[in-house]
PDB file of C-alpha atoms in Angstrom:
ATOM      1  CA  MET A 314       3.785 -18.887 -18.895  1.00 86.00           C
ATOM      2  CA  SER A 315       5.224 -16.307 -16.096  1.00 97.00           C
ATOM      3  CA  LYS A 316       3.389 -15.411 -12.755  1.00 96.00           C
ATOM      4  CA  PHE A 317       2.740 -11.966 -14.187  1.00 98.00           C
ATOM      5  CA  GLU A 318       1.605 -13.264 -17.283  1.00 98.00           C
ATOM      6  CA  GLN A 319      -0.981 -15.528 -15.740  1.00 98.00           C
ATOM      7  CA  LEU A 320      -2.301 -13.353 -13.622  1.00 98.00           C
ATOM      8  CA  LYS A 321      -2.688 -11.091 -16.316  1.00 98.00           C
ATOM      9  CA  SER A 322      -4.896 -12.973 -17.776  1.00 98.00           C
ATOM     10  CA  LEU A 323      -6.965 -13.725 -15.126  1.00 98.00           C
ATOM     11  CA  ASN A 324      -7.574 -10.125 -14.336  1.00 98.00           C
ATOM     12  CA  SER A 325      -9.091  -9.015 -17.826  1.00 97.00           C
ATOM     13  CA  HIS A 326     -11.396  -6.386 -16.049  1.00 97.00           C
ATOM     14  CA  LEU A 327      -8.208  -4.444 -14.980  1.00 98.00           C
ATOM     15  CA  SER A 328      -5.594  -2.284 -16.051  1.00 98.00           C
ATOM     16  CA  PHE A 329      -2.846  -4.590 -15.397  1.00 98.00           C
ATOM     17  CA  TYR A 330       1.025  -3.928 -15.328  1.00 98.00           C
ATOM     18  CA  HIS A 331       3.941  -5.384 -13.765  1.00 98.00           C
ATOM     19  CA  VAL A 332       5.483  -2.563 -11.519  1.00 98.00           C
ATOM     20  CA  GLU A 333       8.708  -2.350 -14.331  1.00 98.00           C
ATOM     21  CA  GLU A 334       6.130  -0.891 -16.741  1.00 98.00           C
ATOM     22  CA  LYS A 335       6.417   2.338 -17.903  1.00 98.00           C
ATOM     23  CA  GLN A 336       2.647   3.158 -16.559  1.00 98.00           C
ATOM     24  CA  PHE A 337       4.649   2.697 -12.863  1.00 98.00           C
ATOM     25  CA  LYS A 338       6.016   6.029 -13.315  1.00 98.00           C
ATOM     26  CA  ASN A 339       3.118   7.923 -12.685  1.00 96.00           C
ATOM     27  CA  TYR A 340       2.668   6.482  -9.527  1.00 98.00           C
ATOM     28  CA  GLY A 341       6.119   5.709  -8.096  1.00 98.00           C
ATOM     29  CA  LYS A 342       9.193   4.311  -8.623  1.00 98.00           C
ATOM     30  CA  VAL A 343      11.357   0.991  -8.033  1.00 98.00           C
ATOM     31  CA  ILE A 344      13.689   1.629  -5.329  1.00 98.00           C
ATOM     32  CA  THR A 345      17.359  -0.338  -5.560  1.00 97.00           C
ATOM     33  CA  ASP A 346      19.325   1.304  -2.947  1.00 95.00           C
ATOM     34  CA  TYR A 347      18.851  -0.437  -0.147  1.00 98.00           C
ATOM     35  CA  ASN A 348      19.835  -3.784   1.177  1.00 97.00           C
ATOM     36  CA  PHE A 349      16.630  -5.347   2.602  1.00 98.00           C
ATOM     37  CA  ASP A 350      17.984  -9.085   3.441  1.00 97.00           C
ATOM     38  CA  GLU A 351      18.330  -8.348   7.323  1.00 96.00           C
ATOM     39  CA  ILE A 352      14.539  -7.248   7.716  1.00 97.00           C
ATOM     40  CA  LYS A 353      13.446  -9.585   5.024  1.00 97.00           C
ATOM     41  CA  ALA A 354      14.582 -12.636   7.120  1.00 97.00           C
ATOM     42  CA  TYR A 355      12.793 -11.226   9.858  1.00 97.00           C
ATOM     43  CA  MET A 356       9.400 -10.910   8.418  1.00 98.00           C
ATOM     44  CA  GLU A 357       9.877 -14.335   7.694  1.00 94.00           C
ATOM     45  CA  GLU A 358       8.930 -15.443  10.676  1.00 95.00           C
ATOM     46  CA  ILE A 359       6.252 -13.159  11.252  1.00 97.00           C
ATOM     47  CA  GLN A 360       2.831 -14.955  10.178  1.00 96.00           C
ATOM     48  CA  ILE A 361       0.014 -14.092   8.147  1.00 98.00           C
ATOM     49  CA  PRO A 362      -3.161 -13.912   9.811  1.00 97.00           C
ATOM     50  CA  SER A 363      -5.863 -16.964   9.687  1.00 96.00           C
ATOM     51  CA  GLU A 364      -8.251 -14.066   8.319  1.00 95.00           C
ATOM     52  CA  GLY A 365      -8.509 -10.500   7.134  1.00 94.00           C
ATOM     53  CA  ASN A 366      -5.277  -8.581   7.320  1.00 97.00           C
ATOM     54  CA  ILE A 367      -2.462  -7.323  10.081  1.00 98.00           C
ATOM     55  CA  TYR A 368      -0.760  -3.511   9.937  1.00 98.00           C
ATOM     56  CA  VAL A 369       2.246  -2.793  12.509  1.00 98.00           C
ATOM     57  CA  ALA A 370       2.895   0.973  11.624  1.00 98.00           C
ATOM     58  CA  SER A 371       6.086   0.634  13.860  1.00 98.00           C
ATOM     59  CA  ASP A 372       8.202  -2.398  14.706  1.00 98.00           C
ATOM     60  CA  SER A 373      11.070  -1.991  17.172  1.00 97.00           C
ATOM     61  CA  ILE A 374      13.290  -4.593  15.812  1.00 97.00           C
ATOM     62  CA  MET A 375      13.553  -3.654  12.232  1.00 98.00           C
ATOM     63  CA  GLU A 376      13.556  -0.178  13.285  1.00 98.00           C
ATOM     64  CA  GLU A 377      16.592  -1.216  15.219  1.00 97.00           C
ATOM     65  CA  LYS A 378      18.537  -2.114  11.955  1.00 96.00           C
ATOM     66  CA  SER A 379      21.051  -0.143  10.148  1.00 95.00           C
ATOM     67  CA  LEU A 380      18.676   0.421   7.307  1.00 97.00           C
ATOM     68  CA  LYS A 381      16.530   2.912   8.892  1.00 98.00           C
ATOM     69  CA  LYS A 382      18.931   5.273   9.284  1.00 97.00           C
ATOM     70  CA  GLN A 383      20.179   4.766   5.869  1.00 98.00           C
ATOM     71  CA  ILE A 384      16.720   5.442   4.351  1.00 98.00           C
ATOM     72  CA  GLU A 385      16.108   7.981   6.408  1.00 98.00           C
ATOM     73  CA  ALA A 386      19.099  10.028   5.415  1.00 97.00           C
ATOM     74  CA  ASN A 387      18.757   9.148   1.530  1.00 97.00           C
ATOM     75  CA  SER A 388      14.879   8.670   0.747  1.00 97.00           C
ATOM     76  CA  TYR A 389      13.283  11.352   3.456  1.00 98.00           C
ATOM     77  CA  GLY A 390      16.065  13.993   4.204  1.00 97.00           C
ATOM     78  CA  GLN A 391      16.872  13.160   7.830  1.00 97.00           C
ATOM     79  CA  MET A 392      13.253  13.161   8.676  1.00 98.00           C
ATOM     80  CA  PRO A 393      12.580  10.185  11.190  1.00 98.00           C
ATOM     81  CA  ILE A 394      10.662   7.488   9.731  1.00 98.00           C
ATOM     82  CA  GLN A 395       9.087   3.939  10.826  1.00 98.00           C
ATOM     83  CA  ILE A 396       9.285   0.655   9.642  1.00 98.00           C
ATOM     84  CA  GLY A 397       6.367  -1.932   9.776  1.00 98.00           C
ATOM     85  CA  TYR A 398       4.558  -4.283   7.851  1.00 98.00           C
ATOM     86  CA  CYS A 399       1.241  -5.294   6.508  1.00 98.00           C
ATOM     87  CA  ASN A 400       0.784  -9.363   6.208  1.00 98.00           C
ATOM     88  CA  GLY A 401      -2.677 -10.408   5.179  1.00 98.00           C
ATOM     89  CA  LEU A 402      -5.275 -12.508   2.688  1.00 98.00           C
ATOM     90  CA  ASN A 403      -6.936  -9.320   1.040  1.00 98.00           C
ATOM     91  CA  THR A 404      -8.232  -9.683  -2.649  1.00 98.00           C
ATOM     92  CA  SER A 405     -10.123  -6.473  -2.969  1.00 98.00           C
ATOM     93  CA  LEU A 406     -10.263  -2.599  -3.195  1.00 98.00           C
ATOM     94  CA  ASN A 407     -11.948  -1.719  -0.323  1.00 98.00           C
ATOM     95  CA  GLY A 408     -10.463   1.655   0.365  1.00 98.00           C
ATOM     96  CA  LEU A 409      -7.891   3.948  -0.982  1.00 98.00           C
ATOM     97  CA  GLU A 410      -5.626   6.302   1.562  1.00 98.00           C
ATOM     98  CA  TYR A 411      -2.887   8.936   0.876  1.00 98.00           C
ATOM     99  CA  HIS A 412      -0.288  10.773   2.852  1.00 98.00           C
ATOM    100  CA  GLN A 413       1.751  13.862   3.087  1.00 97.00           C
ATOM    101  CA  GLY A 414       5.267  12.043   2.189  1.00 97.00           C
ATOM    102  CA  ASN A 415       5.910   9.208   0.388  1.00 98.00           C
ATOM    103  CA  GLU A 416       5.824   5.410   0.846  1.00 98.00           C
ATOM    104  CA  ILE A 417       8.200   2.892   0.856  1.00 98.00           C
ATOM    105  CA  ASN A 418       6.879  -0.722   0.166  1.00 98.00           C
ATOM    106  CA  PHE A 419       9.231  -3.896   0.343  1.00 98.00           C
ATOM    107  CA  ALA A 420       7.513  -6.946  -1.026  1.00 98.00           C
ATOM    108  CA  VAL A 421       8.176  -9.740   1.244  1.00 98.00           C
ATOM    109  CA  THR A 422       5.726 -12.274  -1.194  1.00 98.00           C
ATOM    110  CA  ASP A 423       4.628 -11.550  -4.327  1.00 98.00           C
ATOM    111  CA  MET A 424       1.665  -9.361  -4.333  1.00 98.00           C
ATOM    112  CA  VAL A 425      -0.486  -7.046  -6.261  1.00 98.00           C
ATOM    113  CA  LEU A 426      -0.914  -3.096  -5.331  1.00 98.00           C
ATOM    114  CA  LEU A 427      -4.457  -1.504  -6.709  1.00 98.00           C
ATOM    115  CA  LEU A 428      -3.118   2.429  -7.408  1.00 98.00           C
ATOM    116  CA  GLY A 429      -5.070   5.747  -8.335  1.00 98.00           C
ATOM    117  CA  LYS A 430      -4.116   9.477  -8.614  1.00 98.00           C
ATOM    118  CA  VAL A 431      -4.961  11.958  -5.821  1.00 98.00           C
ATOM    119  CA  GLN A 432      -6.022  14.400  -8.658  1.00 98.00           C
ATOM    120  CA  ASP A 433      -8.961  12.258  -9.697  1.00 98.00           C
ATOM    121  CA  ILE A 434     -10.487  12.572  -6.169  1.00 97.00           C
ATOM    122  CA  SER A 435     -13.351  15.605  -6.695  1.00 96.00           C
ATOM    123  CA  GLU A 436     -15.805  16.668  -4.400  1.00 93.00           C
ATOM    124  CA  GLY A 437     -15.021  13.544  -1.949  1.00 94.00           C
ATOM    125  CA  LEU A 438     -15.233  11.131  -4.510  1.00 97.00           C
ATOM    126  CA  TYR A 439     -13.120   8.981  -6.619  1.00 98.00           C
ATOM    127  CA  ASP A 440     -14.015   6.302  -9.228  1.00 98.00           C
ATOM    128  CA  SER A 441     -12.830   2.916  -9.311  1.00 98.00           C
ATOM    129  CA  LYS A 442     -12.417   2.680 -12.788  1.00 98.00           C
ATOM    130  CA  ASN A 443      -9.343   5.086 -12.575  1.00 98.00           C
ATOM    131  CA  VAL A 444      -7.493   2.323 -10.854  1.00 98.00           C
ATOM    132  CA  ASP A 445      -4.431   0.678 -12.273  1.00 98.00           C
ATOM    133  CA  ALA A 446      -3.266  -2.838 -11.142  1.00 98.00           C
ATOM    134  CA  PHE A 447       0.906  -3.651 -10.737  1.00 98.00           C
ATOM    135  CA  PHE A 448       1.900  -6.957  -9.805  1.00 98.00           C
ATOM    136  CA  ILE A 449       5.156  -6.323  -7.348  1.00 98.00           C
ATOM    137  CA  PRO A 450       7.490  -9.244  -7.575  1.00 98.00           C
ATOM    138  CA  GLU A 451       8.832 -11.142  -4.362  1.00 98.00           C
ATOM    139  CA  GLY A 452      11.834  -8.594  -3.186  1.00 98.00           C
ATOM    140  CA  THR A 453      10.895  -5.702  -5.076  1.00 98.00           C
ATOM    141  CA  ALA A 454      11.039  -2.263  -3.287  1.00 98.00           C
ATOM    142  CA  VAL A 455       8.996   0.577  -4.431  1.00 98.00           C
ATOM    143  CA  GLU A 456       8.559   4.145  -3.661  1.00 98.00           C
ATOM    144  CA  LEU A 457       5.147   5.609  -3.528  1.00 98.00           C
ATOM    145  CA  TYR A 458       5.083   9.372  -3.930  1.00 98.00           C
ATOM    146  CA  GLY A 459       2.639  11.380  -1.903  1.00 98.00           C
ATOM    147  CA  THR A 460       0.002  11.597  -4.703  1.00 98.00           C
ATOM    148  CA  THR A 461      -0.776   7.916  -4.822  1.00 98.00           C
ATOM    149  CA  LEU A 462      -3.779   6.826  -3.851  1.00 98.00           C
ATOM    150  CA  HIS A 463      -3.046   3.089  -2.520  1.00 98.00           C
ATOM    151  CA  PHE A 464      -4.164   0.806   0.453  1.00 98.00           C
ATOM    152  CA  ALA A 465      -3.546  -3.282   1.542  1.00 98.00           C
ATOM    153  CA  PRO A 466      -1.889  -5.367  -1.357  1.00 98.00           C
ATOM    154  CA  CYS A 467      -3.750  -8.186  -2.384  1.00 98.00           C
ATOM    155  CA  LYS A 468      -2.599 -11.446  -2.472  1.00 98.00           C
ATOM    156  CA  VAL A 469      -1.548 -13.816  -5.234  1.00 98.00           C
ATOM    157  CA  THR A 470      -1.832 -17.045  -3.808  1.00 98.00           C
ATOM    158  CA  ASP A 471      -3.576 -18.992  -1.388  1.00 98.00           C
ATOM    159  CA  GLU A 472      -0.889 -18.114   1.566  1.00 98.00           C
ATOM    160  CA  GLY A 473      -1.599 -14.296   1.582  1.00 98.00           C
ATOM    161  CA  PHE A 474       0.785 -11.164   1.191  1.00 98.00           C
ATOM    162  CA  LYS A 475       3.328 -10.240   3.558  1.00 98.00           C
ATOM    163  CA  THR A 476       4.831  -6.452   2.779  1.00 98.00           C
ATOM    164  CA  ILE A 477       7.307  -4.037   4.311  1.00 98.00           C
ATOM    165  CA  VAL A 478       6.048  -0.358   5.166  1.00 98.00           C
ATOM    166  CA  ILE A 479       7.711   2.263   5.694  1.00 98.00           C
ATOM    167  CA  LEU A 480       6.367   6.089   6.459  1.00 98.00           C
ATOM    168  CA  PRO A 481       7.283   9.148   8.005  1.00 98.00           C
ATOM    169  CA  LYS A 482       7.189   8.937  12.042  1.00 98.00           C
ATOM    170  CA  GLY A 483       3.899   9.063  13.380  1.00 98.00           C
ATOM    171  CA  THR A 484       1.826   8.088  10.440  1.00 98.00           C
ATOM    172  CA  ASN A 485      -1.181   6.316  11.253  1.00 97.00           C
ATOM    173  CA  GLU A 486      -1.557   7.112  14.579  1.00 95.00           C
ATOM    174  CA  PRO A 487      -5.095   8.373  15.993  1.00 93.00           C
ATOM    175  CA  LEU A 488      -6.066  12.207  15.599  1.00 91.00           C
ATOM    176  CA  ALA A 489      -5.524  14.155  18.476  1.00 87.00           C
ATOM    177  CA  GLY A 490      -8.876  15.909  18.938  1.00 75.00           C
ATOM    178  CA  GLY A 491     -11.542  16.645  16.622  1.00 64.00           C
ATOM    179  CA  VAL A 492     -11.781  16.781  12.743  1.00 62.00           C
ATOM    180  CA  ASP A 493     -13.561  19.450  11.447  1.00 61.00           C
ATOM    181  CA  SER A 494     -15.413  17.296   8.641  1.00 55.00           C
ATOM    182  CA  LYS A 495     -16.519  20.011   6.268  1.00 51.00           C
ATOM    183  CA  SER A 496     -12.700  21.235   5.713  1.00 54.00           C
ATOM    184  CA  ASP A 497     -11.143  17.698   5.671  1.00 85.00           C
ATOM    185  CA  GLN A 498     -14.167  14.825   5.665  1.00 90.00           C
ATOM    186  CA  LEU A 499     -10.957  12.408   4.311  1.00 95.00           C
ATOM    187  CA  LEU A 500      -8.438  12.776   6.995  1.00 94.00           C
ATOM    188  CA  PHE A 501      -9.425   9.420   9.242  1.00 94.00           C
ATOM    189  CA  MET A 502      -5.671   9.180  11.202  1.00 95.00           C
ATOM    190  CA  LYS A 503      -2.360  11.019  11.253  1.00 95.00           C
ATOM    191  CA  ASN A 504      -1.336  11.687   7.949  1.00 96.00           C
ATOM    192  CA  LYS A 505      -3.582   9.688   6.572  1.00 96.00           C
ATOM    193  CA  TRP A 506      -6.673  10.539   4.108  1.00 97.00           C
ATOM    194  CA  LEU A 507      -9.203   7.708   3.535  1.00 97.00           C
ATOM    195  CA  LEU A 508     -11.865   6.658   1.219  1.00 98.00           C
ATOM    196  CA  ALA A 509     -13.704   3.896   1.913  1.00 98.00           C
ATOM    197  CA  HIS A 510     -15.942   2.070  -0.464  1.00 98.00           C
ATOM    198  CA  PRO A 511     -19.441   1.838   0.659  1.00 97.00           C
ATOM    199  CA  ASN A 512     -19.272  -1.850   0.680  1.00 95.00           C
ATOM    200  CA  ARG A 513     -16.578  -1.911   3.274  1.00 95.00           C
ATOM    201  CA  LYS A 514     -19.097  -1.606   6.315  1.00 95.00           C
ATOM    202  CA  ILE A 515     -16.241  -1.998   8.776  1.00 94.00           C
ATOM    203  CA  LEU A 516     -14.209   0.925   7.652  1.00 96.00           C
ATOM    204  CA  ILE A 517     -17.161   3.281   7.396  1.00 96.00           C
ATOM    205  CA  ASP A 518     -18.365   2.203  10.681  1.00 96.00           C
ATOM    206  CA  LYS A 519     -14.938   3.331  12.167  1.00 94.00           C
ATOM    207  CA  GLY A 520     -15.501   6.977  10.442  1.00 92.00           C
ATOM    208  CA  ALA A 521     -14.164   6.788   6.850  1.00 95.00           C
ATOM    209  CA  HIS A 522     -15.629   8.744   4.143  1.00 95.00           C
ATOM    210  CA  PRO A 523     -17.448   6.401   1.868  1.00 97.00           C
ATOM    211  CA  GLY A 524     -15.927   8.083  -1.187  1.00 97.00           C
ATOM    212  CA  ILE A 525     -15.141   5.137  -3.722  1.00 98.00           C
ATOM    213  CA  LYS A 526     -18.062   5.030  -6.336  1.00 98.00           C
ATOM    214  CA  GLY A 527     -17.946   1.959  -8.835  1.00 98.00           C
ATOM    215  CA  ASP A 528     -17.000  -1.879  -8.371  1.00 97.00           C
ATOM    216  CA  ASN A 529     -15.089  -2.842  -5.174  1.00 98.00           C
ATOM    217  CA  ILE A 530     -12.398  -4.257  -7.134  1.00 98.00           C
ATOM    218  CA  GLN A 531     -11.436  -7.636  -6.885  1.00 98.00           C
ATOM    219  CA  VAL A 532      -8.226  -9.299  -7.790  1.00 98.00           C
ATOM    220  CA  ASN A 533      -8.133 -12.805  -9.018  1.00 98.00           C
ATOM    221  CA  TYR A 534      -5.157 -15.294  -9.045  1.00 97.00           C
TER     222      TYR A 534
END
């Protein structure tokens, strides 16, 4: 039994797919235009935290590589980007975010992404029953559309996950000034609109909108 087949059998509570299946076309696409070997080798030296997740929006060493200019030119229409990473031990949904602009993820390890659609948000609420799960094998790069809800990956081994995260420059920086909560209650950081599951107190305490109803989905492995 393959890793994917094993995970699918353990997650019968989810709509669970391989990233190569047609269902992923609703959320993004697999990209093969770039060689990630150089920054993948660098990421192999970056540790997974002993608990929780760590997100670094912009890593200067990865951004010095020639890959940055290639992606800026070809995927972002010459707009500036940032290259960072997310490593961790996450196994649950916890929240869903979206950005103005596509996001590229490169799976340094096998991982699962829990994805939804912005179009399914109604009056600041999203039902987690609409989430689809996708297995992303190590070495796969995916481009998530701006209308795709997503959050930190989920691990599929005890060791945890590592992923490279590429976004328009400035995304996830602190907001400048206050936010009119009536008009934009989901805006959490620059170019980051976030819905948190009410059970995820750490996000709620930071000001995230408790906009996910239903189960805080768990991924089994």
